Short mmCIF file of C-alpha atoms in Angstrom, two decimals:
data_model
loop_
_atom_site.label_atom_id
_atom_site.label_comp_id
_atom_site.label_asym_id
_atom_site.label_seq_id
_atom_site.Cartn_x
_atom_site.Cartn_y
_atom_site.Cartn_z
CA MET Q 19 -24.15 -56.03 -26.09
CA ARG Q 20 -27.59 -57.16 -25.02
CA TYR Q 21 -29.18 -56.00 -21.80
CA VAL Q 22 -32.30 -56.88 -19.86
CA LEU Q 23 -34.09 -53.91 -18.33
CA ALA Q 24 -36.10 -55.37 -15.44
CA ILE Q 25 -38.82 -53.13 -14.04
CA TYR Q 26 -39.58 -53.37 -10.29
CA GLU Q 27 -42.78 -51.91 -8.86
CA ASN Q 28 -44.69 -52.41 -5.65
CA GLU Q 29 -47.56 -54.75 -6.56
CA LYS Q 30 -49.58 -54.22 -3.39
CA LYS Q 31 -49.53 -50.47 -3.67
CA MET Q 32 -50.18 -50.47 -7.40
CA SER Q 33 -49.40 -46.93 -8.44
CA VAL Q 34 -52.53 -46.77 -10.64
CA PRO Q 35 -55.95 -48.43 -10.13
CA PRO Q 36 -57.07 -50.85 -12.91
CA ASN Q 37 -59.36 -49.50 -15.66
CA SER Q 38 -58.76 -45.92 -14.56
CA ASP Q 39 -57.70 -42.93 -16.63
CA ALA Q 40 -54.37 -43.13 -14.84
CA GLU Q 41 -53.91 -46.71 -16.02
CA ARG Q 42 -54.80 -45.78 -19.60
CA ALA Q 43 -52.33 -42.89 -19.39
CA MET Q 44 -49.61 -45.20 -18.10
CA ASN Q 45 -50.30 -47.72 -20.86
CA SER Q 46 -49.99 -45.08 -23.52
CA GLU Q 47 -46.72 -43.93 -21.95
CA TYR Q 48 -45.42 -47.49 -22.21
CA PHE Q 49 -46.63 -47.84 -25.79
CA ALA Q 50 -44.86 -44.60 -26.72
CA PHE Q 51 -41.63 -45.73 -25.09
CA THR Q 52 -41.80 -49.17 -26.72
CA GLU Q 53 -42.45 -47.58 -30.09
CA SER Q 54 -39.48 -45.22 -29.65
CA ILE Q 55 -36.92 -47.95 -28.93
CA LYS Q 56 -38.39 -50.08 -31.69
CA LYS Q 57 -37.75 -47.20 -34.09
CA SER Q 58 -34.23 -46.53 -32.77
CA GLY Q 59 -33.38 -50.20 -33.29
CA ASN Q 60 -32.62 -50.90 -29.62
CA LEU Q 61 -35.58 -53.18 -28.94
CA VAL Q 62 -34.97 -56.91 -29.01
CA GLY Q 63 -38.01 -58.00 -27.04
CA GLY Q 64 -39.95 -57.53 -23.85
CA GLU Q 65 -43.03 -58.66 -21.95
CA ALA Q 66 -45.25 -57.56 -19.16
CA LEU Q 67 -45.38 -60.09 -16.35
CA GLN Q 68 -48.26 -61.45 -14.27
CA PRO Q 69 -48.07 -60.57 -10.56
CA THR Q 70 -45.72 -62.55 -8.31
CA SER Q 71 -48.63 -64.60 -6.93
CA THR Q 72 -48.41 -66.51 -10.21
CA ALA Q 73 -44.66 -67.00 -9.93
CA THR Q 74 -42.82 -70.24 -9.36
CA THR Q 75 -39.22 -70.59 -8.37
CA VAL Q 76 -37.25 -73.55 -9.52
CA ARG Q 77 -33.96 -74.60 -7.94
CA ILE Q 78 -31.68 -77.53 -8.59
CA ARG Q 79 -30.04 -78.91 -5.42
CA ASP Q 80 -27.72 -81.91 -5.53
CA GLY Q 81 -28.96 -82.65 -9.02
CA LYS Q 82 -32.61 -82.65 -7.90
CA ARG Q 83 -35.19 -80.13 -8.94
CA LEU Q 84 -36.98 -78.16 -6.19
CA THR Q 85 -40.09 -76.29 -7.25
CA THR Q 86 -41.49 -73.67 -4.86
CA ASP Q 87 -44.30 -71.20 -5.01
CA GLY Q 88 -43.50 -67.49 -5.20
CA PRO Q 89 -40.84 -65.19 -6.55
CA PHE Q 90 -37.13 -65.56 -6.03
CA ALA Q 91 -36.86 -62.92 -3.31
CA GLU Q 92 -39.40 -61.00 -1.34
CA THR Q 93 -38.83 -57.25 -1.23
CA LYS Q 94 -41.03 -54.20 -1.34
CA GLU Q 95 -40.91 -54.15 -5.11
CA GLN Q 96 -41.72 -57.01 -7.42
CA LEU Q 97 -40.64 -57.68 -10.95
CA GLY Q 98 -43.36 -56.30 -13.18
CA GLY Q 99 -41.82 -56.66 -16.60
CA PHE Q 100 -38.67 -56.34 -18.60
CA TYR Q 101 -37.23 -55.19 -21.87
CA LEU Q 102 -34.51 -57.02 -23.68
CA ILE Q 103 -32.47 -54.44 -25.51
CA GLU Q 104 -29.35 -54.19 -27.62
CA ALA Q 105 -27.06 -51.37 -26.54
CA GLU Q 106 -23.51 -50.34 -27.31
CA ASN Q 107 -22.44 -50.35 -23.67
CA LEU Q 108 -23.69 -49.94 -20.12
CA ASP Q 109 -24.03 -46.17 -20.42
CA GLN Q 110 -26.43 -46.48 -23.34
CA ALA Q 111 -28.36 -49.22 -21.53
CA ILE Q 112 -28.68 -47.05 -18.41
CA ALA Q 113 -29.80 -44.09 -20.50
CA ILE Q 114 -32.56 -46.18 -22.06
CA ALA Q 115 -33.52 -47.75 -18.72
CA SER Q 116 -33.97 -44.35 -17.17
CA ARG Q 117 -36.57 -43.54 -19.85
CA ILE Q 118 -38.84 -46.40 -18.79
CA PRO Q 119 -41.97 -44.97 -17.15
CA GLY Q 120 -41.64 -47.34 -14.20
CA ALA Q 121 -38.28 -45.84 -13.31
CA LYS Q 122 -40.22 -42.98 -11.84
CA THR Q 123 -42.26 -45.03 -9.36
CA GLY Q 124 -40.22 -48.21 -8.98
CA CYS Q 125 -36.75 -49.09 -10.12
CA VAL Q 126 -35.26 -50.80 -13.12
CA GLU Q 127 -32.52 -53.32 -12.84
CA VAL Q 128 -30.08 -53.35 -15.71
CA ARG Q 129 -28.51 -56.73 -16.08
CA PRO Q 130 -26.10 -57.68 -18.83
CA VAL Q 131 -26.98 -60.82 -20.72
CA VAL Q 132 -24.31 -63.49 -20.93
CA ASN Q 133 -22.83 -63.58 -24.39
CA PHE Q 134 -22.11 -67.29 -24.96
CA THR Q 135 -20.37 -66.74 -28.28
CA ASN Q 136 -17.71 -64.55 -26.61
CA MET Q 137 -16.64 -67.06 -23.98
CA GLY Q 138 -13.23 -68.66 -24.20
CA MET E 121 23.26 -37.81 -9.07
CA SER E 122 20.11 -39.63 -8.08
CA THR E 123 19.90 -43.29 -7.17
CA PRO E 124 18.06 -45.84 -9.34
CA ASP E 125 15.50 -46.24 -6.53
CA ALA E 126 14.74 -42.54 -6.29
CA THR E 127 14.48 -42.15 -10.06
CA LEU E 128 12.29 -45.21 -10.33
CA GLU E 129 10.00 -44.03 -7.58
CA ARG E 130 9.62 -40.61 -9.16
CA THR E 131 8.96 -42.13 -12.58
CA TYR E 132 6.40 -44.46 -11.04
CA ARG E 133 4.57 -41.70 -9.13
CA GLU E 134 4.43 -39.37 -12.08
CA HIS E 135 3.74 -41.74 -14.90
CA TYR E 136 2.17 -44.97 -13.67
CA GLY E 137 -1.44 -43.78 -13.98
CA ARG E 138 -0.87 -42.12 -17.32
CA ILE E 139 0.84 -45.13 -18.85
CA VAL E 140 -1.83 -47.52 -17.53
CA ALA E 141 -4.53 -45.27 -18.96
CA THR E 142 -3.22 -45.74 -22.47
CA VAL E 143 -2.38 -49.43 -22.06
CA ILE E 144 -5.95 -50.15 -20.91
CA ARG E 145 -7.23 -48.64 -24.13
CA VAL E 146 -4.79 -50.43 -26.44
CA LEU E 147 -5.62 -53.69 -24.68
CA GLY E 148 -9.30 -53.21 -25.41
CA GLY E 149 -10.37 -52.06 -21.95
CA ASP E 150 -8.80 -54.90 -19.97
CA PHE E 151 -7.83 -53.30 -16.63
CA ALA E 152 -6.24 -56.37 -15.08
CA ALA E 153 -4.06 -57.13 -18.11
CA ALA E 154 -2.99 -53.50 -18.42
CA GLU E 155 -2.00 -53.31 -14.76
CA GLU E 156 0.07 -56.47 -15.07
CA VAL E 157 1.81 -55.19 -18.16
CA VAL E 158 2.78 -51.85 -16.61
CA GLN E 159 3.74 -53.39 -13.28
CA GLU E 160 5.95 -55.95 -15.02
CA ALA E 161 7.63 -53.10 -16.90
CA PHE E 162 8.40 -51.33 -13.63
CA ALA E 163 9.51 -54.61 -12.06
CA ASP E 164 12.03 -55.03 -14.89
CA ALA E 165 13.30 -51.52 -14.22
CA LEU E 166 13.71 -52.42 -10.56
CA THR E 167 16.02 -55.35 -11.38
CA GLN E 168 17.81 -53.91 -14.42
CA TRP E 169 18.52 -50.29 -13.52
CA PRO E 170 20.80 -51.02 -10.55
CA ARG E 171 22.88 -53.33 -12.79
CA GLN E 172 22.84 -51.38 -16.07
CA GLY E 173 22.59 -47.88 -14.67
CA ILE E 174 19.72 -45.42 -14.84
CA PRO E 175 18.59 -45.08 -18.45
CA HIS E 176 19.04 -41.74 -20.12
CA GLU E 177 15.28 -41.41 -20.53
CA PRO E 178 13.72 -43.36 -17.63
CA GLN E 179 10.17 -42.75 -18.73
CA ALA E 180 10.79 -43.79 -22.33
CA TRP E 181 12.49 -46.94 -21.03
CA VAL E 182 9.38 -47.93 -19.04
CA ILE E 183 7.06 -47.17 -21.95
CA ARG E 184 9.20 -49.28 -24.28
CA ALA E 185 9.15 -52.14 -21.78
CA ALA E 186 5.38 -51.82 -21.34
CA ARG E 187 4.87 -51.79 -25.08
CA ASN E 188 6.91 -54.95 -25.57
CA LYS E 189 5.00 -56.68 -22.81
CA ALA E 190 1.65 -55.60 -24.25
CA VAL E 191 2.67 -56.92 -27.66
CA ASP E 192 3.87 -60.20 -26.08
CA ARG E 193 0.58 -60.54 -24.35
CA VAL E 194 -1.39 -60.16 -27.55
CA ARG E 195 0.93 -62.56 -29.38
CA ARG E 196 0.64 -65.16 -26.65
CA GLY E 197 -3.04 -65.06 -27.41
CA VAL E 198 -4.12 -63.91 -23.99
CA ARG E 199 -7.80 -63.25 -24.31
CA LEU E 200 -8.50 -59.54 -24.41
CA GLY E 201 -11.43 -57.61 -23.03
CA THR E 202 -12.83 -57.28 -26.51
CA ARG E 203 -12.17 -59.29 -29.65
CA VAL E 204 -9.35 -57.71 -31.55
CA ASP E 205 -7.44 -58.94 -34.49
CA GLU E 206 -3.92 -59.81 -33.38
CA LEU E 207 -1.96 -58.03 -36.10
CA GLU E 208 -4.14 -54.99 -35.89
CA ALA E 209 -3.73 -54.94 -32.13
CA VAL E 210 0.05 -55.25 -32.31
CA ALA E 211 0.28 -52.46 -34.86
CA ARG E 212 -1.90 -50.25 -32.74
CA ILE E 213 0.06 -50.92 -29.56
CA GLU E 214 3.33 -50.13 -31.34
CA GLN E 215 1.94 -46.91 -32.67
CA GLU E 216 0.13 -45.72 -29.53
CA LEU E 217 2.91 -46.65 -27.15
CA ALA E 218 5.83 -45.41 -29.20
CA PRO E 219 8.49 -44.02 -26.89
CA PRO E 220 9.16 -40.34 -27.46
CA PRO E 221 12.12 -39.24 -29.61
CA ASP E 222 15.28 -38.67 -27.57
CA GLY E 223 15.21 -35.61 -25.40
CA THR E 224 11.46 -35.14 -25.45
CA GLU E 225 8.88 -35.93 -22.80
CA TRP E 226 6.34 -38.59 -23.57
CA GLN E 227 3.03 -36.85 -23.79
CA ALA E 228 0.45 -39.12 -22.30
CA ILE E 229 -2.80 -38.83 -24.17
CA PRO E 230 -4.89 -36.67 -21.82
CA ASP E 231 -8.08 -38.24 -23.15
CA ASP E 232 -6.92 -41.62 -21.89
CA THR E 233 -6.39 -40.31 -18.38
CA LEU E 234 -9.81 -38.69 -18.53
CA ARG E 235 -11.32 -41.97 -19.75
CA LEU E 236 -9.67 -43.77 -16.87
CA LEU E 237 -10.92 -41.22 -14.33
CA PHE E 238 -14.52 -41.50 -15.54
CA THR E 239 -14.39 -45.28 -15.75
CA CYS E 240 -13.02 -45.67 -12.20
CA CYS E 241 -15.78 -43.35 -10.96
CA HIS E 242 -18.61 -44.99 -12.89
CA PRO E 243 -21.86 -44.78 -10.89
CA SER E 244 -22.55 -48.47 -11.44
CA LEU E 245 -19.58 -49.25 -9.19
CA ALA E 246 -20.03 -49.00 -5.41
CA PRO E 247 -18.52 -45.79 -4.00
CA GLU E 248 -15.89 -47.69 -2.01
CA ALA E 249 -14.95 -49.60 -5.16
CA GLN E 250 -14.62 -46.33 -7.10
CA VAL E 251 -12.29 -44.90 -4.49
CA ALA E 252 -10.16 -48.05 -4.38
CA LEU E 253 -9.98 -48.33 -8.15
CA ALA E 254 -8.99 -44.69 -8.61
CA LEU E 255 -6.23 -44.93 -5.99
CA ARG E 256 -4.97 -48.16 -7.43
CA THR E 257 -5.11 -47.41 -11.15
CA LEU E 258 -4.65 -43.65 -11.36
CA CYS E 259 -2.34 -43.17 -8.37
CA GLY E 260 -0.57 -46.52 -8.51
CA LEU E 261 -1.12 -47.31 -4.82
CA THR E 262 -0.76 -50.97 -3.91
CA THR E 263 -3.72 -53.00 -2.69
CA GLU E 264 -2.02 -53.24 0.73
CA GLU E 265 -1.62 -49.47 0.95
CA ILE E 266 -5.26 -48.85 0.11
CA ALA E 267 -6.41 -51.55 2.52
CA HIS E 268 -4.30 -49.96 5.25
CA ALA E 269 -5.65 -46.50 4.59
CA PHE E 270 -9.26 -47.68 4.73
CA LEU E 271 -8.67 -50.01 7.67
CA VAL E 272 -9.86 -53.17 5.93
CA PRO E 273 -7.96 -56.46 5.55
CA PRO E 274 -5.87 -56.59 2.34
CA ALA E 275 -7.81 -59.68 1.18
CA THR E 276 -11.08 -57.71 1.40
CA MET E 277 -9.60 -54.85 -0.59
CA ALA E 278 -8.15 -57.23 -3.18
CA GLN E 279 -11.58 -58.81 -3.62
CA ARG E 280 -13.21 -55.39 -3.95
CA LEU E 281 -10.78 -54.44 -6.69
CA VAL E 282 -11.17 -57.72 -8.57
CA ARG E 283 -14.96 -57.42 -8.43
CA ALA E 284 -14.83 -53.86 -9.72
CA GLN E 285 -12.60 -54.82 -12.63
CA ARG E 286 -14.83 -57.77 -13.41
CA LYS E 287 -17.91 -55.60 -13.36
CA ILE E 288 -16.29 -53.13 -15.74
CA ARG E 289 -15.68 -56.00 -18.15
CA ASP E 290 -18.89 -58.01 -17.73
CA ALA E 291 -21.37 -55.15 -17.52
CA GLY E 292 -19.81 -53.35 -20.45
CA ILE E 293 -18.82 -50.16 -18.61
CA PRO E 294 -17.35 -48.17 -21.49
CA TYR E 295 -13.79 -46.87 -21.42
CA SER E 296 -14.85 -43.43 -22.50
CA VAL E 297 -15.64 -39.91 -21.47
CA PRO E 298 -19.42 -39.57 -21.13
CA GLU E 299 -21.45 -37.78 -23.78
CA ALA E 300 -22.06 -34.07 -23.28
CA ASP E 301 -25.58 -34.55 -21.91
CA ALA E 302 -24.34 -36.88 -19.15
CA LEU E 303 -21.02 -35.15 -18.51
CA GLY E 304 -22.22 -32.78 -15.78
CA GLU E 305 -23.83 -35.52 -13.75
CA ARG E 306 -20.88 -37.85 -14.20
CA THR E 307 -18.34 -35.15 -13.35
CA HIS E 308 -20.23 -34.67 -10.12
CA GLY E 309 -19.64 -38.36 -9.36
CA VAL E 310 -15.92 -38.02 -10.10
CA LEU E 311 -15.67 -35.04 -7.75
CA HIS E 312 -17.58 -36.90 -5.08
CA THR E 313 -15.10 -39.77 -5.27
CA VAL E 314 -12.12 -37.44 -5.06
CA TYR E 315 -13.71 -35.63 -2.11
CA LEU E 316 -14.42 -38.99 -0.43
CA VAL E 317 -10.71 -39.87 -0.65
CA PHE E 318 -9.82 -36.47 0.79
CA SER E 319 -12.36 -36.60 3.63
CA GLU E 320 -11.29 -40.09 4.57
CA GLY E 321 -7.77 -38.81 5.03
CA TYR E 322 -8.69 -35.48 6.58
CA ALA E 323 -11.44 -36.37 9.02
CA ALA E 324 -9.81 -39.50 10.37
CA THR E 325 -8.76 -39.26 13.97
CA ASP E 326 -7.69 -42.86 14.26
CA GLY E 327 -5.76 -45.36 12.19
CA PRO E 328 -2.23 -45.15 10.86
CA GLU E 329 -1.68 -41.41 10.68
CA LEU E 330 0.91 -41.32 7.92
CA LEU E 331 -1.14 -43.26 5.45
CA ARG E 332 -4.09 -41.03 6.12
CA VAL E 333 -1.97 -38.02 5.28
CA GLU E 334 -1.08 -39.86 2.09
CA LEU E 335 -4.78 -40.12 1.19
CA CYS E 336 -5.14 -36.32 1.33
CA ALA E 337 -2.10 -35.95 -0.91
CA GLU E 338 -3.54 -38.47 -3.40
CA ALA E 339 -6.90 -36.69 -3.40
CA LEU E 340 -5.11 -33.43 -4.18
CA ARG E 341 -3.28 -35.16 -7.01
CA LEU E 342 -6.57 -36.46 -8.43
CA GLY E 343 -8.11 -33.01 -7.97
CA ARG E 344 -5.27 -31.35 -9.85
CA LEU E 345 -5.54 -33.99 -12.55
CA ALA E 346 -9.29 -33.41 -12.94
CA ARG E 347 -8.65 -29.67 -12.98
CA SER E 348 -6.15 -29.95 -15.83
CA LEU E 349 -8.37 -32.33 -17.78
CA LEU E 350 -11.60 -30.36 -17.32
CA PRO E 351 -10.34 -26.76 -17.32
CA ARG E 352 -13.77 -25.22 -18.05
CA ASP E 353 -15.57 -26.95 -15.19
CA ALA E 354 -16.24 -24.56 -12.32
CA GLU E 355 -17.03 -27.18 -9.69
CA VAL E 356 -13.74 -28.98 -10.34
CA ALA E 357 -11.87 -25.75 -9.60
CA SER E 358 -14.03 -25.23 -6.51
CA LEU E 359 -13.29 -28.69 -5.15
CA LEU E 360 -9.56 -28.22 -5.70
CA ALA E 361 -9.75 -24.86 -3.89
CA LEU E 362 -11.69 -26.44 -1.03
CA MET E 363 -9.20 -29.27 -0.59
CA LEU E 364 -6.19 -26.96 -0.76
CA LEU E 365 -7.62 -24.56 1.80
CA HIS E 366 -8.42 -27.35 4.24
CA HIS E 367 -5.13 -29.11 3.61
CA SER E 368 -3.23 -25.88 4.32
CA ARG E 369 -4.22 -26.19 7.99
CA ARG E 370 -3.11 -29.80 8.46
CA ARG E 371 -0.04 -28.99 10.60
CA ALA E 372 -2.04 -26.79 12.98
CA ARG E 373 -4.97 -29.19 13.39
CA VAL E 374 -3.29 -31.83 15.51
CA ALA E 375 -1.66 -31.12 18.87
CA ALA E 376 1.55 -32.80 20.03
CA ASP E 377 -0.52 -35.32 22.04
CA GLY E 378 -2.52 -36.22 18.95
CA GLY E 379 -5.59 -34.28 20.04
CA LEU E 380 -7.63 -32.13 17.68
CA VAL E 381 -7.11 -28.36 17.76
CA LEU E 382 -10.16 -26.30 16.81
CA LEU E 383 -9.87 -23.46 14.33
CA ASP E 384 -9.94 -20.64 16.92
CA ARG E 385 -7.09 -22.20 18.89
CA GLN E 386 -4.84 -23.14 15.99
CA ASP E 387 -1.38 -21.62 15.62
CA ARG E 388 -1.95 -19.82 12.34
CA SER E 389 1.76 -19.50 11.65
CA LEU E 390 1.66 -23.26 10.96
CA TRP E 391 -0.77 -22.81 8.08
CA ASP E 392 0.72 -23.52 4.66
CA CYS E 393 0.85 -20.10 2.93
CA GLU E 394 1.67 -21.63 -0.44
CA GLU E 395 -1.42 -23.85 -0.40
CA ILE E 396 -3.59 -20.99 0.83
CA ARG E 397 -2.39 -18.85 -2.06
CA GLU E 398 -3.04 -21.65 -4.55
CA GLY E 399 -6.43 -22.38 -2.99
CA LEU E 400 -7.50 -18.74 -3.21
CA ALA E 401 -6.34 -18.58 -6.83
CA GLN E 402 -8.38 -21.71 -7.65
CA LEU E 403 -11.42 -20.22 -5.95
CA ASP E 404 -11.05 -17.02 -8.01
CA ALA E 405 -10.79 -19.16 -11.15
CA ALA E 406 -13.90 -21.10 -10.11
CA LEU E 407 -15.88 -17.91 -9.51
CA ALA E 408 -14.74 -16.54 -12.86
CA LEU E 409 -16.11 -19.71 -14.46
CA GLY E 410 -19.45 -19.02 -12.78
CA ALA E 411 -19.17 -21.50 -9.93
CA ARG E 412 -22.03 -21.33 -7.44
CA GLY E 413 -22.27 -24.92 -6.22
CA PRO E 414 -21.82 -26.56 -2.81
CA TYR E 415 -18.05 -27.02 -3.22
CA THR E 416 -17.75 -23.33 -4.14
CA LEU E 417 -19.63 -22.21 -1.04
CA GLN E 418 -17.54 -24.48 1.19
CA ALA E 419 -14.35 -23.25 -0.45
CA ALA E 420 -15.47 -19.63 0.04
CA ILE E 421 -16.07 -20.34 3.74
CA ALA E 422 -12.62 -21.94 4.05
CA ALA E 423 -11.12 -18.96 2.21
CA LEU E 424 -12.60 -16.50 4.72
CA HIS E 425 -11.03 -18.46 7.56
CA ALA E 426 -7.71 -18.66 5.71
CA GLN E 427 -7.65 -14.89 5.21
CA ALA E 428 -8.17 -14.04 8.88
CA GLN E 429 -4.81 -13.25 10.52
CA ARG E 430 -6.29 -13.79 13.98
CA PRO E 431 -9.49 -15.63 15.00
CA GLU E 432 -11.14 -12.31 15.91
CA ASP E 433 -10.54 -11.02 12.37
CA THR E 434 -12.83 -13.69 10.93
CA ASP E 435 -15.69 -12.33 8.83
CA TRP E 436 -18.39 -14.35 10.59
CA ALA E 437 -21.31 -12.41 9.07
CA GLN E 438 -20.14 -13.39 5.61
CA ILE E 439 -19.54 -16.98 6.71
CA ALA E 440 -23.04 -17.18 8.23
CA ALA E 441 -24.49 -15.88 4.97
CA LEU E 442 -22.57 -18.48 2.96
CA TYR E 443 -23.80 -21.25 5.28
CA ALA E 444 -27.37 -20.04 4.78
CA LYS E 445 -26.89 -20.45 1.02
CA LEU E 446 -25.27 -23.85 1.53
CA CYS E 447 -28.29 -24.96 3.59
CA GLU E 448 -30.54 -24.07 0.65
CA LEU E 449 -28.33 -25.79 -1.90
CA SER E 450 -27.50 -28.98 -0.05
CA PRO E 451 -29.69 -29.16 3.03
CA GLY E 452 -28.61 -31.42 5.81
CA PRO E 453 -28.50 -31.39 9.60
CA VAL E 454 -24.69 -31.17 9.77
CA VAL E 455 -24.62 -28.12 7.49
CA GLU E 456 -27.38 -26.54 9.59
CA LEU E 457 -25.37 -27.15 12.74
CA ASN E 458 -22.35 -25.43 11.21
CA ARG E 459 -24.57 -22.57 10.16
CA ALA E 460 -25.86 -22.22 13.73
CA ALA E 461 -22.27 -21.98 15.00
CA ALA E 462 -21.45 -19.27 12.45
CA VAL E 463 -24.64 -17.34 13.27
CA ALA E 464 -23.69 -17.47 16.96
CA MET E 465 -20.30 -15.94 16.14
CA ALA E 466 -21.77 -13.30 13.84
CA HIS E 467 -24.94 -12.27 15.63
CA GLY E 468 -24.66 -13.59 19.19
CA PRO E 469 -24.95 -16.96 20.93
CA GLU E 470 -28.71 -16.63 21.56
CA HIS E 471 -29.38 -16.60 17.80
CA GLY E 472 -27.16 -19.63 17.28
CA LEU E 473 -28.79 -21.45 20.17
CA ALA E 474 -32.26 -20.92 18.68
CA LEU E 475 -31.12 -22.67 15.48
CA VAL E 476 -29.45 -25.51 17.40
CA ASP E 477 -32.59 -26.04 19.48
CA ASP E 478 -34.75 -26.16 16.34
CA LEU E 479 -32.43 -28.78 14.95
CA ASP E 480 -32.49 -30.69 18.24
CA THR E 481 -36.29 -30.81 18.42
CA SER E 482 -36.47 -31.86 14.75
CA GLY E 483 -34.78 -35.10 15.86
CA ARG E 484 -32.62 -35.32 12.75
CA LEU E 485 -29.31 -35.42 14.60
CA THR E 486 -30.11 -37.46 17.68
CA ASP E 487 -26.94 -39.56 17.82
CA TYR E 488 -24.47 -36.91 16.76
CA HIS E 489 -22.25 -35.74 19.62
CA LEU E 490 -21.46 -32.42 17.98
CA LEU E 491 -25.03 -31.19 18.45
CA PRO E 492 -25.02 -31.26 22.27
CA ALA E 493 -21.36 -30.14 22.14
CA ALA E 494 -22.29 -27.05 20.14
CA ARG E 495 -25.29 -26.45 22.37
CA ALA E 496 -23.13 -26.70 25.50
CA GLU E 497 -20.65 -24.20 24.09
CA LEU E 498 -23.40 -21.66 23.36
CA LEU E 499 -25.05 -22.16 26.76
CA ARG E 500 -21.69 -21.61 28.42
CA ARG E 501 -21.22 -18.35 26.54
CA LEU E 502 -24.70 -17.27 27.65
CA GLY E 503 -23.75 -17.98 31.28
CA ARG E 504 -26.26 -20.85 31.59
CA ASP E 505 -23.64 -23.10 33.15
CA ASP E 506 -25.89 -25.81 34.60
CA GLU E 507 -27.53 -26.44 31.25
CA ALA E 508 -24.10 -26.36 29.57
CA VAL E 509 -22.82 -29.07 31.94
CA ALA E 510 -25.82 -31.27 31.11
CA SER E 511 -25.22 -30.78 27.39
CA TYR E 512 -21.51 -31.61 27.66
CA ARG E 513 -22.45 -34.80 29.51
CA ARG E 514 -24.88 -35.72 26.74
CA ALA E 515 -22.16 -35.07 24.13
CA LEU E 516 -19.77 -37.29 26.09
CA SER E 517 -22.30 -40.11 26.10
CA LEU E 518 -22.35 -40.00 22.27
CA VAL E 519 -18.75 -39.27 21.32
CA ARG E 520 -16.86 -42.09 19.61
CA THR E 521 -13.26 -41.03 19.03
CA GLU E 522 -10.69 -40.63 21.76
CA PRO E 523 -9.27 -37.18 20.85
CA GLU E 524 -12.78 -35.72 20.74
CA ARG E 525 -13.65 -37.33 24.07
CA ARG E 526 -10.59 -35.75 25.66
CA PHE E 527 -11.53 -32.39 24.16
CA LEU E 528 -15.06 -32.51 25.61
CA GLU E 529 -13.84 -33.68 29.01
CA GLU E 530 -11.42 -30.79 29.15
CA ARG E 531 -14.18 -28.31 28.32
CA LEU E 532 -16.40 -29.83 30.98
CA ARG E 533 -13.60 -29.62 33.57
CA GLU E 534 -13.02 -25.94 32.73
CA LEU E 535 -16.69 -25.25 33.26
CA LEU E 536 -16.87 -27.10 36.58
CA GLY E 537 -13.69 -25.36 37.73
CA THR E 538 -12.02 -28.62 38.67
#
C-alpha cells in the first residue's frame, strides 16, 4: 500500500531559526532520513511545502469552484511537508512516520492513499 | 441431557471468538464478512438443532457450517478484503476450517486469536472503538449489549463498530501479531483495553447493573485469554491478578440499598475465596516473571487487602510503600490521593493530611469530590470537627453519583450528631 506521511509543525513558533546551526542540523537530519528510506525502497516521493500563507483552498459547491486564501483548517500546527511512501501495511507506515524528525516537535499524519485499481 | 438452547449458548460463548479469528484470516482480513459467516452458521444451528436434535459434536457442526458459508461467499464472488484467487481461497478455507476428526476437540489456532486481539486493540483505533470491537468480535457480544453496557444508543454503537471495521480495511491495519520490537508497547495497549472494559464494569455506580457485571466477566475472559496467549508476559499476569482480586470483592461492595460499601466496612465472608486464591497465584506468577509495573503494584496492594482477615489486620505500612512506588511509576493526582489515605492508616492521620493538603494546593484535583472527602475523614480523625464539616460540604458540592452522595451525607450527619 501507499501512504502519505504529512508533517505538521507550528509555523509561528518555528522550532529552529533560519540560517542557524540548528537549522543546518535539522536539514542534515532530514537528508539522512530521506536517504535511508530511499535505500530501503520505501520512498515514492516527497516535498517540503511553503508556509500556509502561500496556501489556497479550493472547494467545489453546487458544481461551482470556490477559491479561498489560506489552508484548509486553522490549528496550532500547519502542514510543513509530506512523504509519499510505499509500505506493507499501517504498522510499517507508522514505524517509518515515527522516524521523521518532525515527529519529535510536531506530529505526522499518516493517511492511506486511495488505491483506484483495487476498487470494485 | 441438555437442551439445544443451552448447548448452543455454551458453544457460542466458548467458540465464537475463536472461530471468527480464523475465518477473518481465511477471508483475507475482512471482519464484516467473517462475522456474517459465523453468525449465519450459528443462526442455522438455532433453527436446525431443535428439529434435528443436538449434533454429536456441536462445535464441529458450527465449524462445518461456517466453512461452507465462507466457501459460498468466495464462490459468489463477494469482494474480499484483499485480492485472492478464488480456487486458492476455497482450498485454503477447506483446509484451515476442517472440522476435527470425530471425538476430538477443534483446536483453534491460538495465533489467530492473538492476531484478532492485537488487531482489535490497534492504537490507530479510538479507545472506545477498541473496546467495542474486542467485546463484539472476541466475546461475541451483540451491538445492543455493548451499547447498553456503555450507555450509548445502539445506532451510535453500530456506527462506531462499522467505522472501526472500515478503518481496519482502508488504512491497512494488519491482521498480525506485532513484530518483537513493537510487541511490548502494543501489549500495553491490549492490556489497557482489557482494563478499560473491567473498570467500566467495576467502577460504574449507575446504569443497568447486570450488564455492568457482565462487562467485568468479559474483561476477565479477555484477561485469561491474553494470559494463555502471552504466557511469558509479566504485566499480563499482573493485570489478570489485579482484576481477579478486585472482582473477588464484588458481592461485598454493594449494600442491599444499592449503596457503595467501603473496604473497611465490607463483610469479608462475602469475598470470593476461589478468585482470591487464583489472583494471588497469578500475582506470584507475575513476580516470578519479573513483573514490576503499575498493574503489578496495584495487584500487590489488592493482594494485601485480600489477605487481611479483618480490616485491622491490614498491612498498611506495606501498602503505603507500594503506593509510593506507584506514584513514581505512574504519577497522577488520584494515585497520590490513595497514597495519602494509606499513609494516614500506616503512620497517622496528620501525615496523610499533609499529603492531601499538598495535593489540594497543587490544584491538580480541584473538581474531584474524593479529595475533600478524604480530607474531611482525616480531619475528623484528628478531632478537627469544624474543618471536617466544611470539607464534607465541599465534597457534597462536587459529588456526581447518587450512592456516593448518600454516603457523604451519612458521614456528615454522624459528625453533626443529627
